[in-house]
Amino acid sequence: MPKFTDVTGRAVPLLRANIDTDVVIRIDRLIGNKRGQLGPFAFEAWRYRADGSENPDFALNQAKYRFSEILVAGENFGCGSSREAAAWALIDFGFRCVIAPSFGDIFAQNCFQNGVLCITLAKATVEAIAAELEAAADPRVTVDLNTQTITTPTGTVIPFAIDSERRLALLEGLDEISLTLKLVDQIDGFRSNDRRERPWIYRSKETETMQRVLILAGDGIGPEVLAEVRRIAEWFRDSRKLGFELREELFGLAAWERHGSLMREATWQEILASDAILFGAIGSPDYAKLPAEARKVDQLLRIRRELDLFNNLRPVRTLSALADTSTLRPEVIEGCDMVIVRELCGGIYFGTPRGIEPLAGGGERAVNTTVYTTAEIERIARAAFELARVRRGLLCSVDKANVLVETGGLWRRVVQALHDRDYPDVELSHMYVDNCAMQLVRNPRQFDVMVMENLFGDIISDCAAMVAGSLGMLPSASIGPRRADGRQYALYEPIHGSAPDIAGLGIANPLGAILSFALCLRHSLQAPQEADLLERAVEAAIAKGARTADIAAPGMAAISTRAMGEAVYAELTQAAA
Amino acid sequence: MPATLFDKIWTSHVVAELSGGVSLLAIDRHLLHDLEAGPGFTRLAEKGYAVHSPELTFLTPDHAVATDPGRHTDTNKTGGRLLREMRRGAFAAGIKLFDLGGEDQGIVHVIGPELGLTLPGMTIVCPDSHTCTHGGLGALAFGIGSTEVSHVLATQTLRQIKPKRMRISFDGVVPLGITAKDIILATIGRIGTAAGRGHAVEYAGPAISALSIEERLTICNLSIELGAKIGMIAPDETAYGYIRGRRYAPEGALFDQACRAWEKLGSDPDAAFDSEHRIDVASIAPQITWGTSPQEVIPVNGRIPDPAHETDPQRRQSMAAALGYMGLVPGEAIEGTPIDWVFIGSCTNGRLSDLREAARLIEGRQIAPTVRAWVVPGSEAVRRAAEREGLDQVFKAAGFDWRAPGCSMCLGANGDIIAPGARSVSTTNRNFVGRQGPSARTHLASPAMAAAAAITGAITDVRKLRG
């Protein structure tokens, strides 16, 4: 906020009573004209005639009052609409101070917030000043906030009163927000108490339903990286006061060893009761040692299918500090920020008929089928449009409609129809998947949000992953439909696998899993500002040189999984202090 | 110590007392609309602050959205830019947005009460001077400026100097056909647009208790035109019944607990007010403004005032200017003044009961051929309810345009303006110079009066049409 100490300048009288803020600035002038550009429109109904020429009878247009910095007005100046632009219009016109017998309450407040001094004086005093201005050849006035005095053209000194805190704030140009945030403990104390006294302000049901987060660390490096995630999640729960429960269940080989099942029934019940699953990884050579019966069902696939986690998000963002970990040239990938939205529950991975049969004449015949219905396409497209809307507003739908005219054609038609009906504000383009693969390598920056079927998404998102560099960095989210009770399943996992070759060595990169928790904060826990905090902490740790083996440049020291987790934790606690 | 409704809510929300008589107030609901939300988020990010309480913040686009049937994001281009900024900011902070195209979008002061976001005893702020509307449910609600929006976003508190307390008591029985709009316009006419300055107003008396919630919202809506940024009516059984079952209202045991607390809010019998007025409602006739301020209002069967009879020279000059702008002749009857436009809508009179009031008169009739007339429902919920009752068919058959929810012609921020020199009868809250377009002439009135004017093509005493 600009400081106000004193001003010596021309003063102009405008003694009409009840000058409202519509007269000061019309509302339609605010759409299309920013603050700083409003000068020409201040008092326009009175300054200009119908033909646009200046009205010579209006005081502001008269030679001796031009470039006035002080306005002397009638009572109830600034009544009417609360628009703060009235204060901005006065500033843009050149006024620093208004003197009047009384002001519209909201207008006076707006003036103070913008460093415009409003002085209240008795009506007779105001009229006397106005009379002096009209009589004077050069209507010059000094307003001094330090001494709280006004000096008129004839040298008369008039004292004025002003609230001491407002006076200090104006003199020092102090921002009120920072002044208030010094009282953050009192503010938080009030709210904690108020939640007990008036719970209906904060929720409509008697018992708040907390979000339930379940950790399934799984196999390989899963437990090592999720241990770092757990510590960070607990910090968010306890220090940032996010209301969620955190539980953990064994999954995969560890579950087999403890419970005799890769996923026991109790774990499945926990999954069904959860809102967000933080998943580590699945897979190990030791699975071969298990009886065939035990490993018949792919448990992760079961989770995805039964929870109907159709909406798979793969964000890909280049961090400048890690540009050199990509196989693509830094100038190609710099500034890349995109999300691939992959349909996860349909398409060729699940379509029937599927099977393999021997042929009479020798050899075999294998069949997989791509199937998509309008409803399946529409729901993933809708999710993609909603995401594009709150990002840069671009959606690229990827298909193979030229050759697969049935599935590809339906996909393209449904996405286009949804756009035309519900999302005309998003810019939609269609791209064949082969061209898409090329474009990702040639110019990945062009993309904002992409949407595509299951198979294409699987392939393209791994291709896109190379834009960001190491697989160890990349998170993903798989989200289900919103159910009747308003709840929504989601599973968050790093895209890397279980990496059995480095499992147990304590060197795996935990950032993919940590950034998956950031996605959980954003999409399941409805706390996007907390997600930003975590993502910034990860970037800060990397910027300061923390690198696990997979992202260490030649010659750089590599740190352990634990040390990387601690580096992020340290950045978090420092940022929140 | 006996306290007023206003005192009780103020005191229970003070976080700290600062110097210069300034209190730091906790804010329970921060409502934002399309003109201020996006810029507010952008400013906050520029200053490096995060949103303090996303869960206590609610957004809807209303000022700059187009009201054309089938409108979308970019139907009004500048509105589209603001809406995009609002959507991005909402997503980035995790704030609930009742978006265009959704079921709950509407004028912010219509959807607040409708969704149960507005509850008695709350502090509610919004960057719009008609935030006082929410006082109709016994909330302490007022308009704030853009810089204050940033302060609330960053701290969920506001620095305020406590205003004085005014009570306006309404005695007598409201005559048949006289509406809440007539009551409040007549009150402004009697005590003036500066009367409430520096005060929080409580409206009381049997005539007020007899009003429905929608009528109470209309009364409180025009508090700012009395100069008071806060206007309230004590909550009672009518209010609890209105609130019960609404989306964000408390349920079950929590609702009962809330009601018990709300019952204690009313002004104590011997509470002191700094200023009091009494209005006898029995003498109120249908109102119509003649000038360029809401206080320049007369009964429809009255004569246009003559500046020559005015003793104060400034007031005389003001009146003459207003009459010149409005193209009216002093001393003449205002009834029969031909009009060009009728607008039914706004946060003042855009609710279901307002549309029913107008439709009752319109049913089976046609609007005058010289008139263009619009109905803009205050929200998607109002629109759906009105269409279920067939009110849209009544209006359309008569020749009205039936449009989509938004502030629309109240202030024309979305381009819904009338031609220079055109004269409208409008169910809105401001008749300032240029409000509905450069050189537009606005007459404020109730929905029934607006309907009557649409039928005859002139300012009309609605009582004559009822027969």
XYZ file of C-alpha atoms in Angstrom, chain B:
467
model
C -26.485 -6.318 30.333
C -29.399 -6.269 27.861
C -28.171 -6.578 24.312
C -29.628 -6.292 20.827
C -29.582 -9.026 18.168
C -26.762 -7.131 16.485
C -24.776 -6.723 19.734
C -24.994 -10.437 20.490
C -23.705 -11.577 17.119
C -20.995 -8.891 17.023
C -19.713 -9.655 20.516
C -19.639 -13.413 19.980
C -17.440 -12.968 16.902
C -14.788 -10.611 18.286
C -11.377 -12.308 18.128
C -9.484 -9.289 19.476
C -9.986 -5.596 20.193
C -7.481 -3.465 18.298
C -6.630 0.214 18.704
C -8.856 3.031 17.617
C -12.069 1.192 18.480
C -11.454 -1.408 15.763
C -12.554 -5.001 16.449
C -11.166 -8.053 14.688
C -14.232 -10.078 13.691
C -14.257 -13.760 12.783
C -16.100 -14.313 9.495
C -18.293 -17.435 9.204
C -19.158 -17.195 5.519
C -17.176 -15.461 2.757
C -19.287 -15.317 -0.395
C -17.679 -14.303 -3.671
C -19.068 -13.620 -7.148
C -17.509 -13.439 -10.597
C -16.490 -9.773 -10.529
C -14.291 -10.196 -7.477
C -13.400 -13.883 -7.038
C -10.785 -14.343 -9.777
C -9.089 -10.986 -9.142
C -9.176 -11.726 -5.400
C -7.385 -15.054 -5.807
C -4.855 -13.548 -8.198
C -4.100 -10.667 -5.806
C -3.741 -13.091 -2.914
C -1.291 -15.254 -4.846
C 0.692 -12.142 -5.862
C 1.018 -11.170 -2.211
C 2.067 -14.725 -1.380
C -0.785 -15.630 0.971
C -2.814 -18.856 0.977
C -6.591 -18.994 1.493
C -7.110 -19.372 5.235
C -10.473 -21.193 5.325
C -11.492 -22.641 1.967
C -14.314 -24.542 3.674
C -15.963 -21.278 4.794
C -15.748 -19.720 1.313
C -18.375 -20.139 -1.428
C -18.495 -18.891 -5.004
C -21.040 -18.327 -7.735
C -20.954 -16.290 -10.969
C -23.825 -13.790 -11.218
C -22.855 -10.230 -12.203
C -21.132 -10.812 -15.542
C -22.842 -13.974 -16.797
C -25.116 -13.733 -19.802
C -28.797 -14.400 -19.111
C -29.636 -15.594 -22.613
C -31.393 -18.980 -22.586
C -28.755 -21.672 -23.277
C -25.941 -19.341 -22.212
C -22.481 -20.787 -21.583
C -19.104 -19.601 -20.342
C -18.320 -17.249 -23.217
C -21.778 -15.992 -24.203
C -20.655 -12.788 -22.514
C -16.984 -12.622 -23.423
C -15.635 -10.561 -20.552
C -17.791 -12.609 -18.207
C -16.081 -15.696 -19.646
C -12.644 -14.384 -18.784
C -13.736 -13.684 -15.200
C -15.396 -17.083 -14.920
C -12.257 -18.908 -16.008
C -10.211 -17.011 -13.413
C -12.825 -17.905 -10.808
C -12.774 -21.614 -11.707
C -8.991 -21.835 -11.586
C -8.848 -20.007 -8.279
C -11.570 -22.201 -6.781
C -9.775 -25.375 -7.826
C -6.393 -24.159 -6.631
C -7.723 -23.372 -3.160
C -10.277 -26.173 -2.799
C -13.277 -23.827 -2.627
C -16.846 -24.829 -3.543
C -18.039 -23.144 -6.718
C -21.709 -23.231 -7.724
C -20.771 -23.019 -11.368
C -22.584 -21.873 -14.478
C -24.322 -24.874 -15.986
C -24.765 -26.457 -12.555
C -27.944 -26.867 -10.531
C -27.160 -24.376 -7.822
C -25.848 -21.307 -9.644
C -27.626 -18.005 -9.123
C -27.394 -14.518 -7.661
C -25.205 -14.864 -4.588
C -27.772 -13.297 -2.225
C -30.448 -15.635 -3.532
C -28.505 -18.898 -3.322
C -27.029 -18.245 0.133
C -30.357 -18.536 1.967
C -31.637 -21.094 -0.548
C -28.819 -23.562 0.079
C -28.846 -23.125 3.846
C -25.441 -21.444 3.763
C -26.942 -18.406 5.468
C -27.869 -19.187 9.063
C -28.907 -17.028 12.016
C -26.134 -15.683 14.179
C -23.482 -15.925 11.462
C -21.170 -13.211 10.204
C -21.317 -13.125 6.401
C -19.370 -10.872 4.038
C -19.297 -10.498 0.254
C -17.892 -7.827 -2.089
C -21.359 -6.518 -2.903
C -23.277 -3.843 -1.012
C -26.504 -5.865 -1.020
C -24.950 -8.499 1.230
C -27.197 -6.960 3.890
C -29.917 -9.157 2.319
C -28.811 -12.156 4.421
C -29.823 -10.216 7.540
C -33.357 -11.358 6.764
C -32.429 -14.700 8.328
C -30.859 -13.056 11.385
C -27.290 -13.090 10.109
C -24.866 -10.179 10.527
C -24.054 -9.584 6.869
C -22.475 -6.710 4.965
C -20.633 -5.698 1.824
C -16.857 -5.298 1.665
C -14.366 -3.929 -0.848
C -11.692 -5.744 -2.857
C -8.864 -5.143 -0.403
C -11.063 -6.435 2.398
C -11.727 -9.542 0.286
C -7.985 -10.198 0.295
C -7.901 -9.720 4.062
C -10.735 -12.207 4.608
C -9.235 -14.720 2.181
C -5.880 -14.516 3.967
C -7.084 -14.434 7.587
C -10.840 -15.289 7.676
C -11.250 -12.167 9.805
C -12.112 -8.542 9.182
C -11.208 -5.311 10.955
C -14.320 -3.296 11.656
C -15.410 -0.420 13.817
C -18.667 -1.375 15.500
C -21.530 0.668 14.084
C -24.273 2.210 16.205
C -27.624 0.470 16.497
C -30.858 1.614 14.937
C -34.261 0.001 15.247
C -37.051 0.652 12.782
C -40.360 -0.614 14.163
C -43.219 -1.278 11.815
C -46.606 -0.883 13.463
C -50.009 -1.768 12.164
C -51.310 -4.248 9.668
C -50.029 -4.227 6.107
C -52.878 -3.357 3.713
C -53.883 -6.043 1.223
C -51.674 -6.054 -1.848
C -48.900 -3.968 -0.293
C -45.636 -5.837 -0.535
C -42.323 -5.909 1.340
C -40.828 -3.842 -1.499
C -43.425 -1.127 -0.957
C -42.770 -1.164 2.785
C -39.027 -0.667 2.473
C -39.269 1.883 -0.364
C -41.758 3.906 1.665
C -39.428 3.730 4.658
C -36.481 5.050 2.617
C -38.738 7.758 1.271
C -39.647 8.812 4.778
C -36.290 8.760 6.525
C -33.837 9.190 3.623
C -30.751 7.503 2.164
C -28.417 8.889 4.822
C -30.511 7.925 7.842
C -28.813 4.599 8.487
C -25.261 5.722 7.892
C -22.978 4.462 10.646
C -25.723 2.200 12.011
C -26.666 -1.452 11.921
C -30.433 -1.529 11.483
C -32.854 -3.981 13.060
C -36.318 -4.189 11.537
C -38.909 -5.126 14.134
C -42.584 -5.036 14.934
C -45.616 -7.204 14.191
C -45.652 -6.237 10.510
C -42.129 -7.659 10.181
C -42.829 -10.862 12.119
C -45.748 -11.518 9.792
C -43.498 -11.515 6.729
C -42.263 -14.673 5.007
C -38.504 -15.197 4.750
C -38.383 -14.099 1.109
C -40.161 -10.891 2.101
C -37.712 -10.362 4.951
C -34.829 -10.790 2.514
C -36.365 -8.064 0.311
C -36.663 -5.692 3.288
C -33.065 -6.248 4.382
C -31.793 -6.011 0.798
C -32.463 -2.259 0.671
C -30.790 -1.492 4.009
C -27.779 -0.118 2.147
C -30.068 2.315 0.341
C -30.923 3.653 3.806
C -27.206 4.180 4.281
C -26.831 1.176 6.564
C -24.565 -1.609 5.385
C -26.140 -3.979 7.929
C -29.873 -4.707 8.209
C -31.306 -7.579 10.260
C -34.496 -9.262 11.362
C -34.523 -11.502 14.431
C -34.839 -15.224 13.613
C -37.981 -17.030 14.761
C -40.020 -20.153 13.963
C -40.589 -18.861 10.439
C -36.834 -18.744 9.949
C -36.218 -22.197 11.464
C -38.923 -23.695 9.256
C -37.353 -22.087 6.182
C -33.916 -23.400 7.062
C -34.836 -26.975 7.934
C -33.849 -29.478 5.260
C -31.723 -27.138 3.161
C -28.531 -28.595 1.732
C -25.965 -26.955 4.029
C -28.248 -26.504 7.018
C -27.647 -28.635 10.113
C -29.616 -31.873 10.393
C -31.200 -33.857 13.208
C -29.742 -33.306 16.656
C -27.402 -30.667 15.307
C -30.372 -28.700 13.944
C -32.123 -28.869 17.304
C -28.969 -27.698 19.056
C -28.670 -24.811 16.595
C -32.304 -23.757 17.066
C -31.827 -23.615 20.817
C -28.889 -21.290 20.306
C -30.772 -19.192 17.711
C -33.696 -18.706 20.086
C -31.402 -16.699 22.341
C -30.369 -14.238 19.626
C -33.338 -11.875 19.626
C -32.916 -8.411 21.110
C -33.546 -8.376 24.874
C -36.738 -6.498 25.776
C -34.905 -3.637 27.462
C -31.975 -3.474 25.053
C -30.965 0.043 24.085
C -30.717 1.347 20.529
C -28.839 4.493 19.621
C -31.580 5.562 17.247
C -35.208 4.537 16.691
C -37.832 5.121 14.024
C -41.443 4.048 13.813
C -43.258 3.434 10.556
C -47.012 3.019 10.364
C -47.537 0.459 7.615
C -51.275 0.955 7.315
C -50.714 4.171 5.399
C -48.399 2.674 2.796
C -49.587 2.652 -0.836
C -47.817 0.950 -3.769
C -44.529 2.813 -4.238
C -42.682 4.037 -7.327
C -39.467 6.038 -7.474
C -39.427 9.224 -9.553
C -35.822 10.378 -9.180
C -32.244 9.086 -9.220
C -32.035 7.965 -5.608
C -34.162 5.355 -3.800
C -35.306 8.060 -1.374
C -36.915 9.934 -4.289
C -40.043 7.801 -4.104
C -43.774 8.487 -3.891
C -47.006 6.507 -3.712
C -48.098 5.647 -7.249
C -51.194 7.812 -6.844
C -49.040 10.789 -5.888
C -47.721 13.766 -7.792
C -44.164 14.293 -8.977
C -42.580 16.671 -6.446
C -41.824 20.286 -7.361
C -38.341 21.625 -6.590
C -39.875 25.057 -6.172
C -41.379 23.872 -2.886
C -37.969 22.767 -1.594
C -36.315 25.220 0.807
C -32.777 23.777 0.889
C -30.957 25.136 -2.204
C -28.714 22.092 -2.602
C -31.685 19.760 -2.364
C -33.592 21.933 -4.826
C -30.734 21.777 -7.319
C -30.500 17.997 -6.837
C -34.225 17.510 -7.422
C -34.185 19.637 -10.535
C -31.272 17.670 -11.925
C -33.014 14.383 -11.166
C -36.256 15.497 -12.781
C -34.353 16.688 -15.814
C -32.525 13.365 -16.129
C -35.730 11.378 -15.645
C -37.685 13.556 -18.062
C -40.519 14.169 -15.612
C -42.609 17.299 -15.061
C -43.024 18.587 -11.488
C -46.544 18.566 -10.170
C -47.867 16.014 -12.644
C -49.332 12.667 -11.659
C -46.706 9.945 -12.060
C -49.387 7.443 -12.952
C -49.727 7.107 -16.702
C -46.068 7.869 -17.483
C -45.388 5.678 -20.533
C -42.591 3.146 -20.174
C -40.384 1.098 -22.525
C -39.055 -1.698 -20.345
C -40.067 -3.891 -17.450
C -37.483 -5.957 -15.575
C -38.486 -8.534 -12.961
C -35.541 -10.104 -11.118
C -32.490 -9.256 -8.958
C -31.415 -10.054 -5.399
C -34.249 -7.773 -4.263
C -37.187 -9.462 -5.970
C -35.980 -12.485 -7.985
C -37.314 -15.268 -5.772
C -40.191 -17.674 -6.287
C -42.719 -15.630 -4.304
C -41.816 -12.550 -6.376
C -42.380 -14.410 -9.639
C -45.684 -15.775 -8.314
C -46.734 -12.244 -7.324
C -46.126 -10.986 -10.851
C -47.543 -14.070 -12.578
C -50.824 -13.765 -10.657
C -51.412 -10.415 -12.328
C -50.027 -11.415 -15.730
C -52.055 -14.609 -16.110
C -54.286 -14.441 -19.144
C -53.059 -10.973 -20.134
C -50.671 -9.572 -22.684
C -47.945 -6.986 -22.234
C -48.459 -3.690 -24.017
C -47.077 -3.658 -27.568
C -44.790 -0.709 -26.724
C -43.087 -2.581 -23.898
C -40.205 -5.070 -23.750
C -40.278 -7.181 -20.619
C -37.849 -9.636 -19.060
C -38.104 -12.060 -16.168
C -34.738 -13.248 -14.827
C -35.185 -15.856 -12.036
C -32.773 -15.304 -9.148
C -31.269 -18.794 -9.316
C -31.427 -22.136 -11.134
C -33.447 -23.475 -8.190
C -35.954 -20.624 -8.519
C -36.077 -21.221 -12.256
C -36.796 -24.945 -11.825
C -39.473 -24.325 -9.206
C -41.117 -21.639 -11.351
C -41.100 -23.925 -14.402
C -42.635 -26.758 -12.352
C -45.495 -24.376 -11.503
C -45.842 -23.266 -15.114
C -44.948 -19.637 -14.297
C -42.572 -19.519 -17.278
C -45.490 -20.346 -19.574
C -47.572 -17.573 -18.041
C -44.832 -15.017 -18.621
C -43.953 -16.203 -22.117
C -47.584 -16.298 -23.225
C -47.902 -12.697 -22.129
C -44.853 -11.658 -24.132
C -42.094 -11.660 -21.473
C -38.619 -13.016 -22.204
C -37.925 -15.859 -19.752
C -34.198 -15.808 -19.101
C -31.398 -17.582 -17.180
C -30.285 -16.585 -13.649
C -27.949 -13.654 -13.050
C -27.907 -10.038 -11.887
C -28.697 -8.969 -15.435
C -30.474 -5.674 -15.903
C -30.228 -4.553 -12.298
C -26.878 -3.015 -13.121
C -26.043 -4.225 -16.640
C -22.567 -5.517 -15.802
C -23.099 -8.287 -18.350
C -24.263 -5.998 -21.104
C -28.000 -6.336 -20.311
C -28.703 -2.611 -20.546
C -31.491 -0.470 -21.969
C -31.179 2.248 -24.592
C -30.334 5.861 -23.652
C -33.490 7.690 -22.637
C -35.500 4.486 -22.299
C -37.702 4.270 -19.223
C -38.030 1.098 -17.163
C -39.986 -0.155 -14.203
C -37.632 -2.493 -12.414
C -37.929 -4.694 -9.319
C -34.329 -3.829 -8.427
C -32.715 -1.675 -5.747
C -31.014 1.307 -7.418
C -32.271 4.003 -9.769
C -28.982 5.947 -9.959
C -28.016 7.933 -13.058
C -26.849 5.459 -15.697
C -27.516 2.392 -13.591
C -29.283 0.420 -16.332
C -27.251 1.969 -19.126
C -26.046 5.470 -20.058
C -28.974 7.895 -19.751
C -31.313 5.048 -18.800
C -34.296 6.018 -16.643
C -35.143 3.580 -13.868
C -38.259 3.471 -11.706
C -38.048 1.060 -8.770
C -41.149 -0.869 -7.771
C -42.517 -4.206 -6.558
C -43.014 -7.214 -8.866
C -46.775 -6.598 -8.867
C -46.289 -2.974 -9.872
C -43.803 -4.027 -12.566
C -46.322 -6.543 -13.914
C -49.037 -3.878 -13.957
C -46.789 -1.495 -15.876
C -45.970 -4.215 -18.396
C -49.648 -4.773 -19.089
C -50.629 -1.125 -19.506
C -47.376 0.187 -20.929
C -47.281 2.916 -18.308
C -46.704 3.459 -14.601
C -49.906 2.073 -13.132
C -51.571 1.740 -9.753
C -51.620 -2.045 -9.467
C -54.686 -1.885 -7.208
C -56.754 -0.717 -10.186
C -55.780 -3.777 -12.207
C -56.724 -6.204 -9.483
C -60.345 -5.173 -9.689
